Each structure stands twice: as C-alpha cells, then as structure tokens.
C-alpha cells in the first residue's frame, strides 16, 4: 500500500492483485489503475489476445452466415474467440464468488455471455466479452499516456529527492457511484431474469422454453457493459483531452474535485497554509498552483494541487494532483471546462443506458411473443456502442479549446 496524505484529502492506494490489468475488484476496474509500467508490461499480451479474438470472431461469423460448412466449425471459432478474451473475466467472476463478492461486473458479464451461448446467440456472447476487453484496454492506454508524460517530467528534474514515485488510483465520484450502483443493479437484474424465466411457466402455464429464452434475454439486455465501459472511458478520455493541452492529470477523481473548486491560489499570492485552512473551514474548495519551492505544504493542503511550469521541482510533481507543463493563467479553466463536459457526458451515458434497457426489459415481459434476440442484443451491445461513441467526444475536447 502507498498512501498520499493531503491535509485536505487523503489518497490511498491498495494494490495487491496478482495481475491487475485483468484481475480487478469491483472497486478497481480498468487497466489504467495499475500505472504505466504495469500497463506496458501487459499491453502487448492483451492487444494480441484482442486481435486473435477478433480474427476468430470474424471467421466464425463469415463461416456461419455465408457458407455451408458444418456449424461445429464456426462454433469452434466463436469458442476460441470467447476464451481468448473471456477466460480471465470468467475466472475472476468465479474467484469473486469464492471470496463472497458475487455480484460484480465480471459475474454479470460472464452470466450474460454464457447465457447468450446457451440460447444459441454465439455472436452476442463473444461480442460482450470482446467489447469489455477493448474498453478496458482503451481506458488503460489513456491513463498510461498521461502518467508516462508525468514520469518524463519527473525524470527531467535532476534534484535529489526522497519521496517515492506513486500514483493515487482514486476513482471519480461518478465512477464510485457506478460501482455502488452495480452492487445493487447486478443482483436485481439477476433476480428479475430468474423471475421472468420461472413465474409464467409455474403460475400461468407458460412454455418453459419460451420463458427461459425471455429470462436469458433479460440478462443480455441487463448487462451493464454500456455503463461499466463507457463511464470510466469517458473520464479517461477527459484525462487524454487535458494532456493534449499540456495538463497531465494523475487520476480521474481530480476531474470531479476540480469541478467543485471555487478558489484558485498560486505561488505568486504569498498565501500560507493557515490561509488555505481558513478558506476550507468556510466551505471553499481550493486549487493551489505551485512550483515546489518552499510551498510543498501548500500543495499538500489544497483540495486540488498542480505543479506548474517547466521549472517546477521534482517534489512538486510528486506531491501534486496534476502537472501543468506551461505556466498559463487559463489552464485551470481549461481543465474545469473539460471536467464539466466529461461529467455531463458520463451522466448522459448512464441515463440513456438505463432508459433503453428498462424499456426493452418491459417489452420482454409484456409482448405477446418473445422479443427477437437482435433487439436484446441492441439493448446491450448497441447501447454500449452508442455510449462508448458518446464518451469518445471527450477525447476531442482538448482540440476545441
């Protein structure tokens, strides 16, 4: 564990996973959480598995749709594609169940994808896992880029220092909300799916095969990948947008915190730590911009801190929540504008995903006949693609400012 204590806020990093690019807990998802070194260590491996999975996925689809070759051939292609990217997700889901964490995103991704296979929707089963893995990889790449730039700045400083280099792997408040939401949402979806599958046959004389299909369709529709993938990706894209403007943010929580700040203090203002505490005690949220020259306590006390300029010290880069490469009076406004836009995009994804899924779940129950599986697939993969595309808008924010 590494710990970074600001008097205004505490940053704690619990890191004890064997393979953190794939073995996340429900509170710690995304390859980006593991830092640039660990991401680079597994980048080629994960990318290779994604490419292999795509090749077998496309091969299976072409064989199944456009040839008369035995179905076992394309089924084998789909199984290989699924296991290539999904084995670790299923393994993590099993391990989570063993450790008492039954309802996490790994569990629901596994149930939804395996359920799709059970009802013969092999394309859907593979697509769920493939998109999930791609989303995690893209998220890791965005955060890794920002941290790599911070490391470069850090290494260019030739001063002696004793603080260990670390990153605070804190999620934004919106991501934390998603994690808490998933703990409730996932078991509710599972319960609803079971009720859909068993109550009509038991109490209303429905056909077991029809309602089992409807129950599995509900799991497919209810899969939270649109939210689980798009929201962290949105914040990571925001970090990438900031880095395009020469502002390198260490964690996604900073994007939320800086949005709440109403007071900016710089090293030029000749303020003391006590002045910061007075402001905070009066309900203000403070951003401090410093260089690390006799102002490390200020960087540590502020709600959000930034090391500014090429001449900032290595200690300031270590202590700050973000690094502003070029001293610019408008840099904070740039980050705040990006943070607000990212927050709005994330909420759009959440509301849109839940609304569409709720509508399709209701139709799954009330329609006279079972919904076409392509409709259920749209409720999962289609919504996920739309949400991911919406998240990608955050990447372009830096180019528009």
Coordinates of C-alpha atoms in Angstrom, one line a residue, residues 127-384:
X127 CA -19.2 -9.5 -28.6
X128 CA -19.9 -8.9 -24.9
X129 CA -16.5 -10.1 -23.8
X130 CA -14.6 -8.6 -26.7
X131 CA -16.1 -5.1 -26.2
X132 CA -15.5 -5.3 -22.4
X133 CA -11.8 -6.2 -23.0
X134 CA -11.4 -3.5 -25.7
X135 CA -12.9 -0.9 -23.4
X136 CA -10.6 -1.8 -20.5
X137 CA -7.6 -1.6 -22.9
X138 CA -8.5 1.8 -24.3
X139 CA -9.0 3.1 -20.8
X140 CA -5.6 1.8 -19.7
X141 CA -3.9 3.4 -22.7
X142 CA -5.4 6.8 -22.0
X143 CA -4.4 6.9 -18.3
X144 CA -1.0 5.4 -19.2
X145 CA -0.2 8.1 -21.6
X146 CA -0.9 10.8 -19.0
X147 CA 1.2 9.0 -16.4
X148 CA 4.0 8.5 -18.9
X149 CA 4.2 12.2 -19.5
X150 CA 4.3 12.9 -15.8
X151 CA 7.1 10.4 -15.4
X152 CA 9.0 12.2 -18.2
X153 CA 8.7 15.5 -16.5
X154 CA 9.6 13.9 -13.2
X155 CA 12.8 12.3 -14.7
X156 CA 13.9 15.5 -16.2
X157 CA 14.3 17.0 -12.8
X158 CA 17.9 16.5 -11.6
X159 CA 17.3 17.5 -8.0
X160 CA 17.7 15.0 -5.2
X161 CA 14.5 13.9 -3.5
X162 CA 13.4 11.1 -1.1
X163 CA 9.6 10.8 -1.8
X164 CA 8.8 7.5 -3.7
X165 CA 7.0 7.9 -7.0
X166 CA 3.4 6.7 -6.9
X167 CA 0.0 7.4 -8.3
X168 CA -3.2 7.8 -6.4
X169 CA -5.6 5.3 -8.1
X170 CA -8.7 7.1 -6.9
X171 CA -11.8 6.9 -9.0
X172 CA -14.0 9.9 -9.6
X173 CA -17.2 10.3 -7.6
X174 CA -19.2 9.3 -10.6
X175 CA -17.2 6.1 -11.1
X176 CA -17.6 5.4 -7.3
X177 CA -21.3 5.9 -7.8
X178 CA -21.3 3.4 -10.7
X179 CA -19.5 0.8 -8.5
X180 CA -22.1 1.2 -5.7
X181 CA -24.9 1.2 -8.3
X182 CA -23.6 -2.0 -9.9
X183 CA -23.7 -3.8 -6.5
X184 CA -27.4 -3.2 -6.4
X185 CA -28.2 -3.3 -10.1
X186 CA -26.5 -6.6 -10.8
X187 CA -28.4 -8.8 -8.3
X188 CA -31.6 -7.0 -9.2
X189 CA -31.1 -7.9 -12.9
X190 CA -30.3 -11.5 -12.0
X191 CA -33.4 -11.8 -9.8
X192 CA -35.6 -10.2 -12.4
X193 CA -34.3 -12.6 -15.1
X194 CA -34.9 -15.6 -12.8
X195 CA -38.5 -14.4 -12.1
X196 CA -39.2 -13.9 -15.8
X197 CA -37.9 -17.4 -16.6
X198 CA -39.8 -19.3 -13.8
X199 CA -43.0 -17.5 -12.7
X200 CA -45.0 -17.6 -16.0
X201 CA -44.4 -21.4 -16.5
X202 CA -45.1 -22.2 -12.9
X203 CA -48.1 -19.9 -12.3
X204 CA -49.6 -19.1 -15.7
X205 CA -48.9 -22.3 -17.7
X206 CA -46.3 -20.7 -19.9
X207 CA -43.9 -22.7 -22.0
X208 CA -40.6 -23.3 -20.2
X209 CA -38.5 -22.9 -23.4
X210 CA -40.2 -19.5 -24.3
X211 CA -39.8 -18.0 -20.8
X212 CA -36.3 -19.4 -20.4
X213 CA -35.4 -17.5 -23.6
X214 CA -37.0 -14.4 -22.2
X215 CA -35.1 -14.7 -18.9
X216 CA -31.8 -15.1 -20.7
X217 CA -32.7 -12.2 -23.0
X218 CA -33.3 -10.1 -19.8
X219 CA -29.8 -10.9 -18.6
X220 CA -28.3 -10.0 -22.0
X221 CA -30.2 -6.7 -22.1
X222 CA -29.4 -6.0 -18.4
X223 CA -25.7 -6.5 -18.8
X224 CA -24.1 -3.3 -17.5
X225 CA -21.3 -3.1 -20.0
X226 CA -22.6 0.2 -21.5
X227 CA -22.2 1.9 -18.2
X228 CA -19.2 -0.1 -16.8
X229 CA -17.2 0.5 -20.0
X230 CA -18.3 4.0 -21.1
X231 CA -18.2 5.9 -17.8
X232 CA -14.5 5.1 -16.9
X233 CA -13.7 5.5 -20.6
X234 CA -15.3 9.0 -20.6
X235 CA -13.1 10.1 -17.6
X236 CA -10.0 8.6 -19.2
X237 CA -10.8 10.4 -22.4
X238 CA -11.1 13.6 -20.4
X239 CA -7.6 13.0 -19.0
X240 CA -6.4 12.5 -22.6
X241 CA -8.0 15.7 -23.6
X242 CA -6.3 17.6 -20.8
X243 CA -2.9 16.1 -21.7
X244 CA -3.4 17.4 -25.3
X245 CA -3.3 20.9 -23.7
X246 CA -0.2 20.1 -21.7
X247 CA -2.1 19.4 -18.4
X248 CA -1.4 15.9 -17.1
X249 CA -3.9 14.6 -14.5
X250 CA -2.9 11.8 -12.2
X251 CA -6.3 10.3 -11.6
X252 CA -9.9 10.6 -12.6
X253 CA -11.0 11.8 -9.1
X254 CA -9.2 15.1 -9.8
X255 CA -11.6 15.8 -12.7
X256 CA -14.5 15.7 -10.2
X257 CA -12.8 17.5 -7.4
X258 CA -11.6 20.4 -9.6
X259 CA -15.2 20.9 -10.8
X260 CA -16.2 21.7 -7.2
X261 CA -13.4 24.1 -6.6
X262 CA -14.2 27.8 -6.4
X263 CA -10.9 29.4 -5.3
X264 CA -7.5 29.4 -7.1
X265 CA -4.3 30.3 -5.2
X266 CA -0.9 30.5 -6.9
X267 CA 2.6 30.6 -5.6
X268 CA 2.6 34.3 -6.5
X269 CA -0.1 35.1 -4.0
X270 CA 2.1 34.7 -0.9
X271 CA -0.5 32.7 1.0
X272 CA 0.2 30.4 3.9
X273 CA -1.1 27.0 4.8
X274 CA -3.2 28.7 7.5
X275 CA -4.9 30.9 4.8
X276 CA -5.9 27.7 3.0
X277 CA -7.3 26.1 6.1
X278 CA -9.4 29.2 6.8
X279 CA -10.8 29.1 3.3
X280 CA -11.6 25.4 3.6
X281 CA -13.2 25.8 7.0
X282 CA -15.5 28.4 5.4
X283 CA -16.7 26.0 2.8
X284 CA -14.4 26.9 0.0
X285 CA -12.7 24.3 -2.2
X286 CA -9.1 25.4 -3.1
X287 CA -6.9 24.8 -6.1
X288 CA -3.2 25.6 -5.5
X289 CA -0.7 26.2 -8.3
X290 CA 2.9 25.9 -7.1
X291 CA 6.4 25.1 -8.2
X292 CA 7.6 23.2 -5.1
X293 CA 9.9 25.9 -4.0
X294 CA 9.1 26.3 -0.3
X295 CA 5.4 25.5 -1.0
X296 CA 5.1 21.8 -0.7
X297 CA 2.9 22.1 2.4
X298 CA 0.5 24.3 0.3
X299 CA 0.4 21.7 -2.5
X300 CA -0.4 19.0 0.1
X301 CA -3.1 21.1 1.9
X302 CA -5.1 22.2 -1.1
X303 CA -8.1 20.3 -2.3
X304 CA -6.6 20.1 -5.8
X305 CA -2.9 20.9 -6.4
X306 CA -0.9 21.5 -9.6
X307 CA 2.8 21.7 -10.3
X308 CA 3.2 24.4 -12.9
X309 CA 5.9 25.4 -15.4
X310 CA 9.0 23.7 -16.8
X311 CA 11.0 24.9 -13.7
X312 CA 8.8 23.2 -11.1
X313 CA 10.6 20.9 -8.8
X314 CA 10.5 17.1 -8.8
X315 CA 8.9 17.3 -5.3
X316 CA 6.1 19.4 -6.7
X317 CA 5.4 16.9 -9.5
X318 CA 5.3 14.1 -6.8
X319 CA 3.0 16.0 -4.5
X320 CA 0.6 17.5 -7.0
X321 CA -2.6 16.0 -8.4
X322 CA -1.8 17.3 -11.8
X323 CA 1.1 18.9 -13.7
X324 CA 0.6 22.0 -15.9
X325 CA 3.5 22.0 -18.4
X326 CA 3.4 25.6 -19.4
X327 CA 2.5 28.3 -17.0
X328 CA -0.8 29.6 -18.2
X329 CA -3.4 31.6 -16.4
X330 CA -6.2 29.8 -18.4
X331 CA -5.0 26.3 -17.7
X332 CA -7.3 25.8 -14.7
X333 CA -10.3 27.0 -16.7
X334 CA -9.4 24.5 -19.4
X335 CA -9.4 21.6 -17.0
X336 CA -12.6 22.8 -15.3
X337 CA -14.3 23.1 -18.7
X338 CA -13.2 19.6 -19.6
X339 CA -14.2 18.2 -16.2
X340 CA -17.7 19.6 -16.5
X341 CA -18.1 18.3 -20.0
X342 CA -16.9 14.9 -19.0
X343 CA -19.3 14.8 -16.1
X344 CA -22.2 15.7 -18.3
X345 CA -21.2 13.1 -20.9
X346 CA -21.0 10.4 -18.2
X347 CA -24.5 11.2 -16.9
X348 CA -25.8 11.1 -20.5
X349 CA -24.5 7.6 -20.9
X350 CA -25.9 6.5 -17.6
X351 CA -29.4 7.9 -18.2
X352 CA -29.5 6.7 -21.8
X353 CA -28.4 3.2 -21.0
X354 CA -30.8 2.7 -18.1
X355 CA -33.7 4.1 -20.0
X356 CA -33.2 1.9 -23.1
X357 CA -32.6 -1.2 -21.0
X358 CA -35.7 -0.5 -18.9
X359 CA -37.9 -0.1 -22.0
X360 CA -36.6 -3.4 -23.5
X361 CA -37.0 -5.3 -20.3
X362 CA -40.6 -4.2 -20.0
X363 CA -41.2 -5.2 -23.6
X364 CA -39.5 -8.6 -22.9
X365 CA -42.2 -9.3 -20.4
X366 CA -45.4 -7.8 -21.8
X367 CA -45.1 -8.6 -25.5
X368 CA -47.3 -11.4 -26.7
X369 CA -44.3 -13.3 -28.0
X370 CA -40.7 -13.3 -27.0
X371 CA -38.6 -10.4 -28.3
X372 CA -36.2 -11.0 -31.2
X373 CA -32.8 -11.7 -29.8
X374 CA -31.4 -8.9 -32.1
X375 CA -33.5 -6.5 -30.1
X376 CA -32.0 -7.8 -26.8
X377 CA -28.5 -7.5 -28.4
X378 CA -29.2 -3.9 -29.2
X379 CA -30.2 -3.3 -25.6
X380 CA -26.7 -4.5 -24.7
X381 CA -24.1 -4.1 -27.5
X382 CA -26.0 -1.4 -29.4
X383 CA -26.4 0.8 -26.3
X384 CA -22.8 0.1 -25.3

